[in-house]
Coordinates of C-alpha atoms in Angstrom, one line a residue:
L271 CA 40.3 -83.1 -89.8
R272 CA 39.5 -83.1 -86.1
I273 CA 35.7 -82.6 -86.1
P274 CA 33.7 -85.4 -87.6
P275 CA 31.7 -84.2 -90.6
A276 CA 28.5 -85.6 -89.0
L277 CA 29.1 -83.3 -86.1
Q278 CA 29.8 -80.4 -88.4
F279 CA 26.5 -81.1 -90.1
F280 CA 24.6 -81.1 -86.8
I281 CA 26.3 -77.9 -85.8
F282 CA 25.1 -76.2 -89.0
A283 CA 21.6 -77.7 -88.6
L284 CA 21.5 -76.3 -85.1
L285 CA 22.6 -72.9 -86.4
M286 CA 19.8 -73.0 -88.9
Y287 CA 17.3 -73.9 -86.2
G288 CA 18.7 -71.1 -83.9
V289 CA 18.5 -68.5 -86.7
T290 CA 14.9 -69.5 -87.4
K291 CA 13.9 -69.3 -83.7
L292 CA 15.5 -65.9 -83.3
S293 CA 14.2 -64.3 -86.5
G294 CA 11.0 -66.3 -87.3
K295 CA 9.6 -67.8 -90.4
H296 CA 10.0 -65.7 -93.6
F297 CA 8.5 -67.7 -96.4
A298 CA 5.9 -70.3 -97.1
F299 CA 4.7 -71.7 -100.3
E300 CA 2.4 -74.5 -101.6
F301 CA 4.0 -78.0 -101.3
Q302 CA 6.8 -76.6 -99.1
N303 CA 6.8 -79.6 -96.7
I304 CA 6.6 -82.1 -99.5
I305 CA 9.6 -80.5 -101.3
S306 CA 11.5 -80.4 -98.0
W307 CA 10.8 -84.1 -97.5
I308 CA 12.0 -84.8 -101.1
F309 CA 15.3 -83.1 -100.4
F310 CA 15.6 -84.9 -97.1
I311 CA 15.0 -88.3 -98.6
L312 CA 17.3 -87.6 -101.6
G313 CA 20.1 -86.4 -99.3
T314 CA 19.7 -89.4 -96.9
T315 CA 19.7 -91.8 -99.8
I316 CA 22.7 -90.3 -101.5
G317 CA 24.7 -90.4 -98.3
L318 CA 23.8 -94.0 -97.5
V319 CA 24.5 -95.2 -101.0
A320 CA 27.9 -93.6 -100.8
V321 CA 28.7 -95.2 -97.5
F322 CA 27.6 -98.6 -98.8
S323 CA 29.8 -98.1 -101.9
F324 CA 32.8 -97.6 -99.5
K325 CA 31.8 -100.7 -97.5
K326 CA 31.5 -102.7 -100.7
A327 CA 34.9 -101.6 -101.8
R328 CA 36.3 -102.5 -98.4
T329 CA 37.8 -99.1 -97.9
S330 CA 37.7 -96.8 -94.9
V331 CA 34.8 -94.5 -94.4
D332 CA 36.6 -92.6 -91.6
P333 CA 36.7 -88.9 -92.7
L334 CA 39.1 -88.0 -89.9
N335 CA 41.7 -90.4 -91.3
P336 CA 41.6 -90.3 -95.1
S337 CA 45.1 -91.9 -95.1
K338 CA 43.3 -95.2 -94.2
A339 CA 41.8 -95.4 -97.6
S340 CA 42.8 -98.6 -99.4
Q341 CA 40.9 -98.2 -102.6
L342 CA 39.7 -95.2 -104.8
V343 CA 36.0 -95.5 -105.3
T344 CA 35.0 -94.0 -108.7
S345 CA 31.9 -95.9 -109.7
G346 CA 28.2 -95.4 -109.0
L347 CA 27.4 -92.0 -107.5
F348 CA 31.2 -91.3 -107.6
N349 CA 30.9 -90.9 -111.3
Y350 CA 28.9 -87.7 -110.8
T351 CA 30.3 -86.2 -107.6
R352 CA 33.6 -86.8 -105.7
N353 CA 31.8 -86.1 -102.4
P354 CA 28.3 -87.7 -102.3
M355 CA 28.3 -88.0 -98.6
Y356 CA 28.8 -84.2 -98.1
L357 CA 26.4 -83.6 -101.0
G358 CA 23.8 -85.7 -99.1
M359 CA 24.4 -83.6 -95.9
L360 CA 24.0 -80.4 -98.0
L361 CA 20.7 -81.7 -99.4
I362 CA 19.4 -82.4 -95.9
L363 CA 20.4 -78.9 -94.9
I364 CA 18.5 -77.6 -97.9
A365 CA 15.6 -79.6 -96.7
L366 CA 15.8 -77.8 -93.3
F367 CA 16.1 -74.4 -95.1
L368 CA 12.8 -75.2 -96.9
K369 CA 11.2 -76.6 -93.8
F370 CA 12.2 -73.7 -91.6
G371 CA 11.2 -71.1 -94.2
N372 CA 13.8 -68.6 -93.2
F373 CA 15.7 -66.6 -95.8
Y374 CA 18.6 -65.9 -93.4
N375 CA 19.5 -69.6 -93.5
I376 CA 20.8 -69.3 -97.0
T377 CA 23.8 -67.8 -95.4
I378 CA 24.2 -70.9 -93.2
L379 CA 24.1 -73.1 -96.4
I380 CA 26.8 -71.0 -98.1
L381 CA 28.9 -71.1 -94.9
Y382 CA 28.5 -74.9 -94.8
I383 CA 29.7 -75.3 -98.4
W384 CA 32.7 -73.1 -97.7
Y385 CA 33.5 -74.7 -94.4
I386 CA 33.2 -78.3 -95.5
T387 CA 35.2 -77.6 -98.7
T388 CA 38.0 -75.7 -96.9
F389 CA 38.4 -77.7 -93.8
Q390 CA 37.3 -81.2 -94.8
I391 CA 37.2 -81.8 -98.5
K392 CA 40.5 -80.1 -99.5
P393 CA 42.5 -81.9 -96.8
E394 CA 40.9 -85.2 -97.8
E395 CA 41.9 -84.5 -101.4
K396 CA 45.5 -83.8 -100.4
A397 CA 45.7 -87.1 -98.5
L398 CA 44.1 -89.0 -101.4
T399 CA 46.5 -87.4 -103.9
E400 CA 49.4 -88.7 -101.7
I401 CA 47.9 -92.2 -101.6
F402 CA 46.6 -92.6 -105.1
G403 CA 48.7 -90.1 -107.1
K404 CA 47.8 -89.8 -110.7
D405 CA 44.7 -92.0 -110.4
F406 CA 43.2 -89.5 -108.1
T407 CA 44.3 -86.4 -110.0
D408 CA 42.9 -88.0 -113.2
Y409 CA 39.6 -88.7 -111.4
C410 CA 39.5 -85.1 -110.2
K411 CA 39.8 -83.9 -113.7
K412 CA 36.8 -86.0 -114.8
V413 CA 34.4 -85.6 -111.8
R414 CA 33.5 -82.4 -110.0
R415 CA 33.9 -81.8 -106.3
W416 CA 30.2 -81.3 -105.6
I417 CA 28.0 -81.8 -108.7

C-alpha cells in the first residue's frame, strides 16, 4: 500500500492514452462520445458519493493506511459493492476506453482490475478483517468485492 490508488488510476489512464497514440483508433460507433461521458459521470459520482459516505461516518478515507479506519461503512453504495471508489475509477477507465476507441486498451482494463485487487483491495481487506473481525467477514459474505 505504497502507491496511492489515485496515482495508480492515473498511471493506467496514461497507459491507455499511450497505447492509443502508438496504435491508433480502432473502433467508432454512433453515440460513442455520449456513452463515454455517461460512464465518466457515473464513475465520478460513485467515487464521490463513496468518499462522502466515509466522511459522514467520520472514518478514514486514507487508502494507504486502512488501519486508521474507525468505522465499517456498509450502507448506501456499500450495500452493493465493497469498493465503490475503485469501481468509480474503473468506470472512468471504461469511459476512456470508449473515448479512445482502441481495442488494445481492454488489456489495460483487465490489468487494472487485477492490479488494484491484488495490491490494494486484498491488503485493505486483510487490515479491515484485523480491525473489525467478524463484522467485516460477515459483510464480505453479503456484498461482492466489485459488483
